[in-house]
Every structure is written in structure tokens, then in C-alpha cells.
Amino acid sequence: MAKQLTSRKENYSQWYNDLVVKADLAENSAVRGSMVIKPYGYAIWERMQSVLDGMFKETGHQNAYFPLFIPKSFFSKEASHVEGFAKECAVVTHYRLKNDENGKIIVDEDAKLEEELIVRPTSETIIWDTYRKWIQSYRDLPVLVNQWANVVRWEMRTRLFLRTAEFLWQEGHTAHATKAEAIEEAEKMVGVYATFAEEYMAVPVLQGIKSPNERFAGAVETYCIEALMQDGKALQAGTSHFLGQNFAKAFDVQYVSKENKQEYVWATSWGVSTRLIGALIMSHSDDNGLVLPPKIAPIQVVIVPIFKNSEQLDAISSEVVKIIEQLKSKGITVKFDDRDTHKPGFKFAEWELKGVPVRLAIGPRDLENKTVEVARRDTLEKETLQLIGIADKIEHLLEQIQINIFQKALSYREDHTYSVDNWEEFTKRIEEGGFVRAHWDGTSETEQIIKGKTKATIRVIPVDEIKEEGKCILTGNHSKQRVVFAKAY
RNA sequence: CGGGGUGUGGCGCAGUUGGUAGCGUGCUUGACUGGGGGUCAAGAGGUCGCAAGUUCAAGUCUUGUCACUCCGACCA
């Protein structure tokens, strides 16, 4: 009973923390604000990486790697960019340690860097400084590059996966000859993120653009996907930016066009991070632990043998080997938990906590009857099935679970999305949590005031939606369309 | 940066008016058990965050210090 989780109702954030730690995903480290991602948590990240990486390649991108350290001077080249990140940068000032007279290790003041180095909070500056050298002619365009990397943002308050000082992510950086092409790229990539979130993570997302307040530092337009968590708070799950010519001008990246004219290139950048793991957890999991969608689960099927002695285990194992063979041939990842150090009940609870979509239990009774007990994690239902054709049934079941998890999350979001037209109802709905669709007069000031009064921000301005005119929820001024407000992580 | 809180076996905690440390869990060994987190027995494991001070005596009182954590302002 030691691994009992705090219930979501009792304390949602405690539940989240308990779950991350007890499901063996990650833990706090000796470094304040930085986490250790444990093997099971990292396996989820690897699944995400592998799918996303495939999608990036599919859309014409290549991977590369740029330095962790960025010369400080690079940051001063794009004004709004530096303003956005200046307050949370780690700075390297020295390159050597030494022993003092007491034998203590201290920084060697003689080894001060001529120019301080910034630990990248994002890589636009170093990448655009590099692109200047790569790009001369329209023949060099487009440049479609992605990198998988770690970045550091010195956050004051951190939470496992959702906000840590150092996190893992990918950042795509592209350069284009025309504005239209760059915008198309930025839109395409937010679309890739939406597809990934919905089809693989089974997390329904709203797609659209950010208000100027929420826009990326240095971007002309920020596209995003936004998900709703089970506690009614929004989570930004991915962003894609149209950077205009801001970085090209700051780093003097020009190309010669077909018409033999010097032109600045057009840019995009886009990224998702290990925060996606937080989104995954908070979208689907329950009071018994993680619930992983089959397409992301590191282990899709776990098999637990029920046995009293090694003879029984051997008999069961020879049957299990055949099942594993069939499942593997269908590309299903399966684990046979034949540890004799733990009892079946313990294993059931443990794999449930870790969110494995399907569990098979097989014991002497099943051997006699040629059956197996199949339990699904999402609904906690169990049934006993004939062994004949079991792989097909499981393959089908995994598909069903993937769909069910998505539908469940989708109906949660629909049940917690409200269109409101007066301030009183607005504040009430925001207080309760959920997406609140309301009219906004389009000004930054209004958004700031609303944020000050309710803590809600504009999460997304939907794009593919019929525009409906109205009056701003706060000021009563003219509004061209509804936008989505929520309290956010 | 402002305001709370906490530092005691691996983890979570208790420790009364000061008398030299205990509980749960986990760990080790064995037996019985095994279709939902087992039972019993026997063990191992702590300079009580650190440093001064008061005292015959400090986990406990005083001062300082360090670390962590929660709530706010800032953020993917």
C-alpha cells in the first residue's frame, strides 16, 4: 500500500508529482530546478522523438547540432529577443577552477573569459549567425534544419516535466526565399505538432495563433497547439514561429535572387519539449496511475505469469513465448514479467501505475483452458479470451484503446469549453477551469487587465473557424472574433 | 525578490517539562504463500543539516549559518 497516490480530487498537483515519481518517470536532482529523467520516463521521450523525427524527415528536414554556448554579443543583435530571455539566462564567466590555500576548490579569477558565454535558452542567435555563412544564393534556399538538444532557462519555480531549468527539446530553424514560403512552413509545422499530439499522444489540441502578449520574443507570428488538462488548466504543447526577417536583418543573412538582387531571407523556428510528457500525464492518467496511449507507450503489452513453482512457470513460459512471438511479428512491444521476486498482485498494481495499455495474466487454469486474462488499462476492464487468434485481438484492442483515450480527452475538453458573453459568467467559468471562448477587442491592454483580474490569458486565437463579430467581454468594444481564454500552466 | 514552512535510518514521519533516539515503509535472510499491492520470524541500517553557545546533560533551549520546500511576481 506504500505506493498509493494522492487522488486528483484531493490535490491535483500533489497527484501529478506523486505520479511522476512513483511511476518512475523522473525525480528531482541535486541541482535545484533540474530533474533526473529515469529510464521509463526517458523511454517515453524516445518514443516521442522517434515519431516526431520521422515526421520532420518526412517534411524535408535534416538534423544538425549547434553549440550549447552562445557568445553574449549575439544576444544584443535582436532587441525583442534578448528582452524576452535576458532574465533567465545562465552565464559562463570562467573556464578554470583551482585550489585555494585551504585546499578548497574555487573559481580561478585569472581564468575569466574575454566574452561571457550564454548557455542557450534557445538557439536562434547562434544558428542565424551560422546561416549567414551558409546562404548566398537563392539556390541555397530553403534551409530546413532541426536539432535535438537541451536548453536552459533559469526558472524561479519549477515542476517536473512542466517547467525545469534545463529541459530537452527539438528546435527547427528554417530559412526561406519568400515570406509566403516561410509562413507556409510555420503553419505546416504547427500542423505536424497537432497531428502528433492527437494521433499519437491522443491529446486533443486547439490550433491557432498567439496574441501579441504571448508571442515568442522575436517572432512576427506565433502559432501554437493548446491542450486542456484534467484540472481545467491549459497547457501550451508546441509552438511554431514565423520570424519574418527579424533574425536575417539582425545577423545580416542575405541572398542573391534570380533577379540578381540582394534580399534578406525569411525565417521560422518551431519546437516541442519534454513538457509533452507532462501533457501526456495530465491528459489521460487517473488515480491508479499513468494511462499511456498505445502509440507512445514504451511497453504496449505486459504478460504476468501466475505460478506456484518453477515447473508451473516453465509450462507457462513455453506458452508465453509463442504469444510474444506473434505479438512481436505485429510490431507490438511486449514485456514478459517473469520475476519470481514479486507476486502477481504486486505486478498488476505496478504495471497499472506505469500505464501499460494491456496486461495479460496467464496461469495454470488458463493453460488447461487455452485461455488468457486480458485487462485494459484505460477502462480497467478484464475478460478471459481464447488463446487462438490472441495477437489479432490484442492488436485490435490496442487500436480501440488509442481511440478511446483520445475520445475521453476530447469529450472532457468539450464539456469544459464555454462560450460566454458577459463578465460575470466569464470570471465564474475561468475560476472553475476550462477553455472560455469570449470576445476580445484585440488590444494588449485589455488582455493585461483581464490577466490581472482573473489570471486568465488568451491561450489561442483560433484560425480555422468561422469569424463571429461581437463585443469585448471587458471593454464592450468591437471584436472581430472569439478567442480562447484559460488559466495556464 | 517578498511571505510562510521543513531539515532525525534509503523514503515518509514521531520524539512530551532537556536525561544520549523510535514508528511506518523499504532493505537482508528463512519458512509458508502465490488469479489484485501477502503472512510470520529473525536481522542490518542514524556523528538528529552545519557551527558556536547555555547546561552535569541538547534531537529538544539560544544565536548564527546553509540547504530544501510551499505561496506570490516572471515563464515553454
Coordinates of C-alpha atoms (C1' of nucleotides) in Angstrom, one line a residue:
Chain A
M1 CA 0.0 0.0 0.0
A2 CA 3.0 2.2 0.1
K3 CA 2.6 3.4 -3.5
Q4 CA -0.9 4.8 -3.1
L5 CA -1.2 8.0 -5.0
T6 CA -2.8 11.2 -3.7
S7 CA -6.2 11.4 -5.5
R8 CA -6.7 14.0 -8.2
K9 CA -9.7 15.4 -6.3
E10 CA -7.8 15.7 -3.1
N11 CA -4.8 17.6 -4.5
Y12 CA -4.2 17.7 -8.2
S13 CA -0.7 18.9 -8.2
Q14 CA 0.3 16.5 -5.5
W15 CA -1.2 13.7 -7.5
Y16 CA 0.9 14.8 -10.5
N17 CA 4.1 14.9 -8.5
D18 CA 3.4 11.6 -6.8
L19 CA 2.6 10.0 -10.2
V20 CA 5.8 11.2 -11.9
V21 CA 7.9 9.9 -9.1
K22 CA 6.1 6.7 -8.3
A23 CA 5.7 5.7 -11.9
D24 CA 9.5 6.0 -12.2
L25 CA 9.4 8.7 -14.8
A26 CA 11.6 11.3 -13.2
E27 CA 12.8 12.8 -9.9
N28 CA 14.3 15.9 -8.5
S29 CA 18.0 16.1 -8.6
A30 CA 20.7 17.6 -6.5
V31 CA 20.6 20.6 -8.8
R32 CA 17.8 22.9 -7.9
G33 CA 15.2 23.1 -10.6
S34 CA 16.8 20.3 -12.7
M35 CA 15.4 16.8 -12.9
V36 CA 16.7 13.4 -13.5
I37 CA 14.7 11.7 -16.2
K38 CA 14.6 8.0 -15.3
P39 CA 14.7 5.2 -17.8
Y40 CA 11.0 4.7 -18.0
G41 CA 10.4 8.4 -18.5
Y42 CA 13.2 8.6 -21.0
A43 CA 11.7 5.7 -22.9
I44 CA 8.5 7.8 -23.4
W45 CA 10.6 10.7 -24.6
E46 CA 12.4 8.3 -27.0
R47 CA 9.1 7.2 -28.4
M48 CA 8.1 10.8 -29.0
Q49 CA 11.4 11.6 -30.5
S50 CA 11.3 8.7 -32.9
V51 CA 7.8 9.6 -34.2
L52 CA 8.5 13.3 -34.4
D53 CA 11.8 12.8 -36.0
G54 CA 10.2 10.7 -38.7
M55 CA 7.6 13.4 -39.3
F56 CA 10.3 16.1 -39.6
K57 CA 12.3 14.0 -42.1
E58 CA 9.1 13.3 -44.0
T59 CA 8.6 17.0 -44.4
G60 CA 12.1 17.5 -45.7
H61 CA 14.1 18.5 -42.7
Q62 CA 17.5 17.3 -41.6
N63 CA 19.1 17.1 -38.2
A64 CA 22.2 19.1 -37.2
Y65 CA 23.8 20.2 -34.0
F66 CA 24.8 23.7 -32.8
P67 CA 26.8 24.7 -29.8
L68 CA 25.4 24.8 -26.2
F69 CA 27.3 28.1 -25.6
I70 CA 26.4 31.4 -27.3
P71 CA 28.6 34.5 -27.2
K72 CA 26.9 37.2 -25.2
S73 CA 27.2 39.7 -28.0
F74 CA 24.9 37.6 -30.2
F75 CA 22.1 38.3 -27.9
S76 CA 22.2 42.0 -28.3
K77 CA 21.5 41.8 -32.0
E78 CA 17.8 41.2 -31.9
A79 CA 16.2 43.6 -29.4
S80 CA 12.9 41.9 -28.5
H81 CA 14.6 38.5 -28.5
V82 CA 17.1 39.5 -25.8
E83 CA 14.4 41.2 -23.8
G84 CA 12.4 38.0 -23.7
F85 CA 15.2 35.8 -22.5
A86 CA 17.6 38.1 -20.6
K87 CA 16.1 37.5 -17.2
E88 CA 16.5 33.7 -17.3
C89 CA 19.9 33.1 -18.8
A90 CA 22.8 31.1 -17.2
V91 CA 26.1 32.8 -17.9
V92 CA 29.5 31.2 -18.1
T93 CA 32.2 33.6 -17.0
H94 CA 35.2 31.5 -16.2
Y95 CA 36.9 28.4 -17.6
R96 CA 39.0 27.1 -14.8
L97 CA 39.0 26.1 -11.1
K98 CA 41.8 26.0 -8.7
N99 CA 42.6 25.1 -5.1
D100 CA 42.8 28.0 -2.6
E101 CA 45.2 28.0 0.4
N102 CA 42.8 25.8 2.4
G103 CA 42.6 23.3 -0.3
K104 CA 39.1 24.3 -1.3
I105 CA 38.0 24.4 -4.9
I106 CA 37.4 27.9 -6.1
V107 CA 36.9 29.7 -9.3
D108 CA 40.2 30.9 -10.8
E109 CA 39.7 34.6 -11.2
D110 CA 42.6 34.7 -13.6
A111 CA 40.6 32.5 -16.0
K112 CA 38.0 35.0 -16.8
L113 CA 36.5 34.8 -20.3
E114 CA 37.1 37.8 -22.6
E115 CA 33.5 37.4 -23.6
E116 CA 31.0 35.7 -21.4
L117 CA 29.1 32.7 -22.9
I118 CA 25.4 32.2 -22.5
V119 CA 24.0 28.7 -22.0
R120 CA 21.4 28.6 -24.8
P121 CA 17.8 29.3 -23.8
T122 CA 17.0 28.7 -27.5
S123 CA 19.3 28.8 -30.5
E124 CA 18.1 31.4 -32.9
T125 CA 21.1 33.6 -32.5
I126 CA 23.9 31.1 -32.9
I127 CA 22.0 29.4 -35.8
W128 CA 21.4 32.7 -37.7
D129 CA 25.0 33.7 -37.2
T130 CA 25.8 30.4 -38.9
Y131 CA 23.2 30.6 -41.6
R132 CA 24.9 33.9 -42.8
K133 CA 27.8 31.7 -43.9
W134 CA 25.6 29.0 -45.4
I135 CA 23.4 31.2 -47.5
Q136 CA 24.5 33.3 -50.5
S137 CA 22.1 32.5 -53.4
Y138 CA 18.5 31.6 -53.8
R139 CA 20.0 28.2 -54.8
D140 CA 20.9 27.7 -51.2
L141 CA 17.3 28.0 -50.0
P142 CA 15.4 26.8 -48.3
V143 CA 17.5 25.6 -45.3
L144 CA 15.4 23.1 -43.4
V145 CA 17.3 22.1 -40.2
N146 CA 16.2 20.7 -36.9
Q147 CA 18.3 19.9 -33.8
W148 CA 17.6 17.8 -30.8
A149 CA 19.1 19.5 -27.8
N150 CA 18.9 20.6 -24.2
V151 CA 18.3 24.2 -23.3
V152 CA 18.5 26.2 -20.0
R153 CA 16.1 28.8 -18.8
W154 CA 16.7 29.8 -15.2
E155 CA 13.1 29.5 -13.9
M156 CA 12.2 30.6 -10.4
R157 CA 9.6 28.0 -9.9
T158 CA 9.9 24.6 -11.4
R159 CA 7.8 21.4 -11.8
L160 CA 8.8 18.0 -13.1
F161 CA 8.5 18.0 -16.9
L162 CA 6.3 21.1 -17.0
R163 CA 8.9 23.6 -16.2
T164 CA 12.5 22.8 -15.3
A165 CA 15.7 24.9 -15.5
E166 CA 17.1 22.5 -18.1
F167 CA 14.9 20.6 -20.5
L168 CA 15.2 18.5 -23.6
W169 CA 13.5 19.6 -26.8
Q170 CA 13.9 19.9 -30.6
E171 CA 14.1 23.2 -32.3
G172 CA 13.6 23.5 -36.1
H173 CA 15.1 26.6 -37.8
T174 CA 14.4 27.3 -41.4
A175 CA 15.3 29.9 -43.9
H176 CA 13.3 30.8 -47.0
A177 CA 13.4 33.0 -50.0
T178 CA 9.9 34.3 -49.6
K179 CA 7.6 35.4 -46.9
A180 CA 4.8 33.2 -48.2
E181 CA 7.0 30.2 -48.1
A182 CA 8.1 30.9 -44.5
I183 CA 4.6 31.3 -43.3
E184 CA 3.6 28.1 -45.1
E185 CA 6.5 26.4 -43.2
A186 CA 5.5 27.7 -39.8
E187 CA 1.9 26.7 -40.4
K188 CA 2.9 23.3 -41.7
M189 CA 5.0 22.5 -38.6
V190 CA 2.3 23.5 -36.1
G191 CA 0.1 21.2 -38.1
V192 CA 2.7 18.4 -37.7
Y193 CA 2.6 19.0 -33.9
A194 CA -1.2 18.9 -33.9
T195 CA -1.2 15.6 -35.8
F196 CA 1.4 14.2 -33.4
A197 CA -0.5 15.3 -30.3
E198 CA -3.8 14.0 -31.5
E199 CA -2.9 10.8 -33.4
Y200 CA 0.0 9.6 -31.2
M201 CA -0.4 11.2 -27.8
A202 CA -4.2 11.1 -28.1
V203 CA -4.3 14.6 -26.7
P204 CA -6.8 16.8 -28.5
V205 CA -5.4 20.3 -29.2
L206 CA -6.7 23.7 -30.3
Q207 CA -4.7 25.2 -33.1
G208 CA -4.2 28.8 -33.8
I209 CA -2.1 31.9 -33.2
K210 CA -0.9 33.7 -30.1
S211 CA -1.9 37.2 -29.1
P212 CA 1.0 39.7 -29.1
N213 CA 1.4 39.3 -25.4
E214 CA 2.0 35.6 -25.6
R215 CA 4.1 35.8 -28.8
F216 CA 7.6 34.4 -28.9
A217 CA 10.3 37.0 -28.3
G218 CA 11.5 38.0 -31.8
A219 CA 8.6 36.5 -33.7
V220 CA 6.2 38.2 -36.1
E221 CA 3.6 35.5 -35.5
T222 CA 3.5 32.6 -33.2
Y223 CA 1.3 29.5 -34.0
C224 CA 0.6 27.1 -31.2
I225 CA -1.2 24.0 -30.1
E226 CA -3.0 24.2 -26.8
A227 CA -4.3 21.3 -24.7
L228 CA -6.7 21.3 -21.8
M229 CA -5.6 19.3 -18.7
Q230 CA -7.9 17.4 -16.3
D231 CA -7.8 20.2 -13.8
G232 CA -9.1 22.7 -16.3
K233 CA -5.9 24.5 -16.9
A234 CA -4.4 25.0 -20.4
L235 CA -1.0 23.7 -21.4
Q236 CA 0.9 25.1 -24.4
A237 CA 2.1 21.9 -26.0
G238 CA 4.0 23.2 -29.0
T239 CA 4.8 26.4 -30.9
S240 CA 5.9 27.4 -34.3
H241 CA 7.1 30.9 -35.2
F242 CA 7.1 33.0 -38.3
L243 CA 10.1 35.2 -37.6
G244 CA 9.8 37.5 -40.6
Q245 CA 13.2 39.0 -41.5
N246 CA 14.0 39.9 -37.9
F247 CA 16.9 37.5 -37.5
A248 CA 18.0 37.8 -41.1
K249 CA 18.4 41.5 -40.6
A250 CA 20.0 41.2 -37.1
F251 CA 22.5 38.7 -38.4
D252 CA 22.8 40.1 -41.9
V253 CA 21.7 37.0 -43.8
Q254 CA 21.1 37.9 -47.4
Y255 CA 20.9 36.0 -50.6
V256 CA 21.1 37.0 -54.2
S257 CA 17.8 36.4 -56.0
K258 CA 17.2 35.1 -59.6
E259 CA 16.9 38.8 -60.5
N260 CA 20.4 39.3 -59.1
K261 CA 19.2 41.4 -56.1
Q262 CA 20.3 41.2 -52.5
E263 CA 17.4 40.1 -50.3
Y264 CA 17.0 39.2 -46.7
V265 CA 15.8 35.7 -46.1
W266 CA 12.6 34.8 -44.2
A267 CA 12.7 32.6 -41.2
T268 CA 10.8 30.2 -39.0
S269 CA 11.5 28.3 -35.8
W270 CA 9.4 25.6 -34.0
G271 CA 9.8 23.4 -31.0
V272 CA 8.3 20.9 -28.6
S273 CA 9.9 19.8 -25.4
T274 CA 9.8 17.2 -22.6
R275 CA 6.9 19.2 -21.4
L276 CA 4.9 17.0 -23.7
I277 CA 5.3 14.2 -21.2
G278 CA 3.6 16.5 -18.7
A279 CA 0.8 17.0 -21.1
L280 CA 0.5 13.2 -21.7
I281 CA 0.3 12.5 -18.0
M282 CA -2.3 15.2 -17.2
S283 CA -4.5 14.4 -20.1
H284 CA -5.1 10.7 -19.5
S285 CA -3.9 9.4 -16.2
D286 CA -6.2 8.5 -13.3
D287 CA -6.0 7.8 -9.5
N288 CA -4.5 4.4 -10.2
G289 CA -1.5 5.9 -12.1
L290 CA -0.4 6.6 -15.6
V291 CA -2.6 5.8 -18.6
L292 CA -0.4 5.7 -21.8
P293 CA -1.8 5.7 -25.3
P294 CA -0.5 2.6 -27.1
K295 CA 1.3 4.5 -29.8
I296 CA 3.5 6.2 -27.2
A297 CA 3.8 3.5 -24.5
P298 CA 7.3 2.1 -24.3
I299 CA 5.7 -1.2 -23.4
Q300 CA 2.3 -1.9 -25.0
V301 CA 1.6 -5.3 -23.5
V302 CA 2.8 -6.8 -20.3
I303 CA 2.4 -10.5 -19.5
V304 CA 2.2 -11.6 -15.9
P305 CA 2.5 -15.3 -15.2
I306 CA 0.7 -16.8 -12.2
F307 CA 2.7 -19.7 -10.8
K308 CA 3.5 -21.5 -7.6
N309 CA 6.7 -23.2 -8.6
S310 CA 9.3 -23.4 -11.3
E311 CA 7.5 -26.3 -13.1
Q312 CA 4.4 -24.2 -13.5
L313 CA 6.5 -21.2 -14.6
D314 CA 8.2 -23.3 -17.2
A315 CA 4.9 -24.6 -18.6
I316 CA 3.5 -21.1 -18.7
S317 CA 6.7 -19.6 -20.2
S318 CA 6.6 -22.1 -23.1
E319 CA 3.1 -20.8 -23.9
V320 CA 4.0 -17.2 -23.4
V321 CA 7.0 -17.5 -25.8
K322 CA 4.5 -18.2 -28.6
I323 CA 2.3 -15.3 -27.7
I324 CA 5.3 -13.0 -27.6
E325 CA 6.4 -14.2 -31.0
Q326 CA 3.0 -13.5 -32.5
L327 CA 2.8 -10.0 -30.9
K328 CA 6.3 -9.1 -32.0
S329 CA 5.6 -10.0 -35.6
K330 CA 2.8 -7.5 -35.5
G331 CA 5.3 -4.8 -34.2
I332 CA 3.8 -4.8 -30.7
T333 CA 6.2 -4.2 -27.9
V334 CA 5.7 -6.7 -25.1
K335 CA 7.3 -7.5 -21.8
F336 CA 7.2 -10.8 -20.0
D337 CA 7.4 -10.0 -16.3
D338 CA 8.6 -13.4 -15.0
R339 CA 10.3 -12.1 -11.9
D340 CA 9.9 -14.5 -9.1
T341 CA 10.8 -11.8 -6.6
H342 CA 7.3 -10.2 -6.8
K343 CA 3.8 -11.6 -6.5
P344 CA 1.2 -11.2 -9.3
G345 CA -0.9 -8.7 -7.3
F346 CA 2.1 -6.5 -6.9
K347 CA 2.9 -6.7 -10.6
F348 CA -0.6 -5.9 -11.5
A349 CA -0.5 -2.7 -9.4
E350 CA 2.9 -1.8 -10.6
W351 CA 2.2 -2.0 -14.4
E352 CA -1.1 -0.3 -13.8
L353 CA 0.8 2.6 -12.1
K354 CA 3.1 2.7 -15.1
G355 CA 0.2 2.9 -17.6
V356 CA 0.9 -0.2 -19.7
P357 CA -2.2 -0.3 -22.0
V358 CA -2.8 -4.0 -22.0
R359 CA -2.0 -6.7 -19.4
L360 CA -2.2 -10.4 -20.0
A361 CA -2.3 -12.8 -17.0
I362 CA -1.8 -16.4 -17.6
G363 CA -1.8 -19.2 -15.0
P364 CA -2.3 -23.0 -14.7
R365 CA -6.1 -22.6 -15.1
D366 CA -5.5 -20.8 -18.4
L367 CA -3.1 -23.4 -19.6
E368 CA -5.8 -26.1 -19.1
N369 CA -8.5 -24.0 -20.8
K370 CA -6.3 -22.5 -23.5
T371 CA -7.2 -19.0 -22.4
V372 CA -5.6 -15.8 -21.1
E373 CA -6.9 -13.0 -19.0
V374 CA -6.8 -9.7 -20.8
A375 CA -7.0 -6.4 -18.9
R376 CA -7.1 -3.0 -20.4
R377 CA -5.6 0.0 -18.5
D378 CA -7.9 2.7 -19.8
T379 CA -11.2 1.2 -18.6
L380 CA -9.7 -1.3 -16.1
E381 CA -11.9 -4.0 -17.6
K382 CA -10.9 -7.6 -17.6
E383 CA -12.0 -10.5 -19.7
T384 CA -10.8 -14.0 -20.4
L385 CA -10.1 -14.8 -24.0
Q386 CA -9.3 -17.9 -26.0
L387 CA -5.6 -18.1 -26.9
I388 CA -6.5 -18.8 -30.6
G389 CA -6.0 -15.6 -32.6
I390 CA -5.0 -13.7 -29.5
A391 CA -2.5 -11.5 -31.3
D392 CA -5.2 -10.2 -33.7
K393 CA -7.5 -9.5 -30.8
I394 CA -4.8 -7.6 -28.9
E395 CA -3.8 -5.6 -32.0
H396 CA -7.4 -4.6 -32.3
L397 CA -7.7 -3.9 -28.6
L398 CA -4.7 -1.5 -28.7
E399 CA -6.3 0.4 -31.6
Q400 CA -9.5 0.6 -29.5
I401 CA -7.6 1.9 -26.5
Q402 CA -5.9 4.5 -28.6
I403 CA -9.2 5.8 -29.9
N404 CA -10.9 5.6 -26.5
I405 CA -8.3 7.6 -24.7
F406 CA -8.5 10.3 -27.3
Q407 CA -12.3 10.4 -27.2
K408 CA -12.3 10.6 -23.5
A409 CA -9.9 13.5 -23.5
L410 CA -11.9 15.2 -26.3
S411 CA -15.2 14.9 -24.5
Y412 CA -13.6 16.3 -21.4
R413 CA -12.4 19.3 -23.4
E414 CA -15.8 19.7 -25.0
D415 CA -17.5 19.5 -21.6
H416 CA -15.2 22.2 -20.3
T417 CA -15.3 24.6 -23.2
Y418 CA -17.7 27.5 -22.8
S419 CA -18.8 30.4 -24.9
V420 CA -19.6 33.4 -22.7
D421 CA -20.8 36.9 -23.3
N422 CA -20.8 38.7 -20.0
W423 CA -18.1 39.4 -17.5
E424 CA -19.8 37.7 -14.6
E425 CA -20.1 34.4 -16.3
F426 CA -16.6 34.9 -17.7
T427 CA -15.0 35.1 -14.3
K428 CA -17.0 32.3 -13.0
R429 CA -16.0 29.9 -15.8
I430 CA -12.4 30.9 -15.6
E431 CA -12.5 30.3 -11.9
E432 CA -13.9 26.8 -12.4
G433 CA -11.4 26.0 -15.1
G434 CA -11.7 25.2 -18.8
F435 CA -11.5 26.9 -22.2
V436 CA -13.6 30.0 -22.3
R437 CA -14.4 31.4 -25.7
A438 CA -15.1 35.1 -25.5
H439 CA -14.9 38.3 -27.4
W440 CA -11.8 40.5 -27.1
D441 CA -11.2 43.9 -28.5
G442 CA -7.7 43.0 -29.8
T443 CA -5.7 45.2 -27.6
S444 CA -2.8 44.2 -25.4
E445 CA -4.0 46.4 -22.6
T446 CA -7.3 44.6 -22.4
E447 CA -5.6 41.3 -22.3
Q448 CA -3.3 42.5 -19.5
I449 CA -6.2 43.8 -17.4
I450 CA -8.1 40.5 -17.8
K451 CA -5.0 38.7 -16.8
G452 CA -4.6 40.9 -13.7
K453 CA -8.2 40.4 -12.7
T454 CA -8.6 36.7 -13.4
K455 CA -5.2 35.2 -14.1
A456 CA -6.6 34.0 -17.4
T457 CA -4.7 34.7 -20.6
I458 CA -5.5 34.3 -24.3
R459 CA -4.3 30.8 -25.0
V460 CA -5.1 30.8 -28.7
I461 CA -6.8 32.8 -31.3
P462 CA -8.4 30.1 -33.5
V463 CA -7.7 30.3 -37.2
D464 CA -9.8 27.8 -39.0
E465 CA -13.1 29.0 -37.5
I466 CA -16.0 31.0 -38.7
K467 CA -15.5 34.5 -37.5
E468 CA -18.2 35.9 -35.4
E469 CA -18.3 39.6 -34.5
G470 CA -19.3 40.8 -31.1
K471 CA -18.4 43.0 -28.1
C472 CA -15.3 42.6 -25.9
I473 CA -16.0 40.8 -22.7
L474 CA -14.2 43.5 -20.7
T475 CA -14.5 46.8 -22.6
G476 CA -17.5 46.2 -24.7
N477 CA -15.5 47.5 -27.7
H478 CA -15.9 45.9 -31.1
S479 CA -14.5 42.4 -31.6
K480 CA -13.9 40.5 -34.8
Q481 CA -13.9 37.0 -33.4
R482 CA -14.0 34.9 -30.2
V483 CA -10.7 34.0 -28.7
V484 CA -9.9 31.2 -26.2
F485 CA -9.1 32.2 -22.6
A486 CA -7.9 30.0 -19.8
K487 CA -5.7 29.8 -16.8
A488 CA -2.5 28.2 -18.0
Y489 CA 0.5 26.2 -16.8
Chain B
rC1 C1' 12.9 39.4 -4.8
rG2 C1' 8.7 39.3 -0.8
rG3 C1' 5.9 35.9 2.8
rG4 C1' 5.4 31.0 5.3
rG5 C1' 7.4 26.0 6.4
rU6 C1' 10.8 22.0 7.0
rG7 C1' 15.8 19.7 7.9
rU8 C1' 16.1 13.0 12.7
rG9 C1' 18.0 5.2 9.2
rG10 C1' 17.0 4.7 1.6
rC11 C1' 11.9 7.1 1.7
rG12 C1' 7.8 9.2 4.8
rC13 C1' 7.4 10.8 9.9
rA14 C1' 7.1 10.9 15.7
rG15 C1' 10.1 12.5 19.6
rU16 C1' 6.1 15.4 26.0
rU17 C1' 8.5 19.8 31.3
rG18 C1' 16.3 18.9 28.3
rG19 C1' 18.4 12.6 30.7
rU20 C1' 22.3 10.3 24.7
rA21 C1' 16.7 8.1 19.6
rG22 C1' 11.7 5.4 17.9
rC23 C1' 7.4 4.2 14.3
rG24 C1' 5.7 3.1 9.3
rU25 C1' 7.6 1.7 4.7
rG26 C1' 11.7 -0.1 2.2
rC27 C1' 16.1 -3.4 2.6
rU28 C1' 18.5 -8.6 4.0
rU29 C1' 17.7 -13.9 5.4
rG30 C1' 14.3 -18.0 6.1
rA31 C1' 9.6 -20.5 6.1
rC32 C1' 4.8 -20.6 4.5
rU33 C1' 2.2 -18.3 0.4
rG34 C1' 1.1 -17.1 -5.0
rG35 C1' -5.7 -15.4 -10.2
rG36 C1' -5.2 -7.7 -7.3
rG37 C1' 0.0 -4.2 -3.7
rG38 C1' 0.8 -11.4 1.2
rU39 C1' 1.8 -13.6 6.5
rC40 C1' 5.2 -14.9 10.3
rA41 C1' 10.0 -14.9 12.4
rA42 C1' 15.0 -13.1 12.7
rG43 C1' 18.3 -9.1 11.2
rA44 C1' 21.1 -4.8 9.1
rG45 C1' 20.8 0.4 8.9
rG46 C1' 21.0 7.2 12.2
rU47 C1' 28.1 11.8 14.4
rC48 C1' 19.4 14.1 14.7
rG49 C1' 21.6 19.9 8.1
rC50 C1' 26.1 22.7 9.8
rA51 C1' 28.7 25.9 13.5
rA52 C1' 29.0 28.3 18.0
rG53 C1' 26.7 29.0 22.9
rU54 C1' 23.7 27.8 27.7
rU55 C1' 23.9 23.2 30.9
rC56 C1' 26.3 18.0 35.0
rA57 C1' 23.5 16.6 30.4
rA58 C1' 21.0 19.3 23.9
rG59 C1' 17.2 16.0 18.6
rU60 C1' 14.8 19.2 22.3
rC61 C1' 16.8 25.8 24.7
rU62 C1' 19.7 30.4 22.4
rU63 C1' 22.3 32.7 18.3
rG64 C1' 24.2 32.3 13.6
rU65 C1' 24.6 29.8 9.0
rC66 C1' 23.4 26.5 4.9
rA67 C1' 20.1 23.7 2.2
rC68 C1' 15.4 22.4 0.6
rU69 C1' 10.3 23.3 0.0
rC70 C1' 5.4 25.8 -0.4
rC71 C1' 2.7 30.5 -1.7
rG72 C1' 3.2 35.2 -4.8
rA73 C1' 5.6 38.4 -9.1
rC74 C1' 8.2 36.0 -14.2
rC75 C1' 7.9 32.0 -17.8
rA76 C1' 7.9 26.7 -22.9

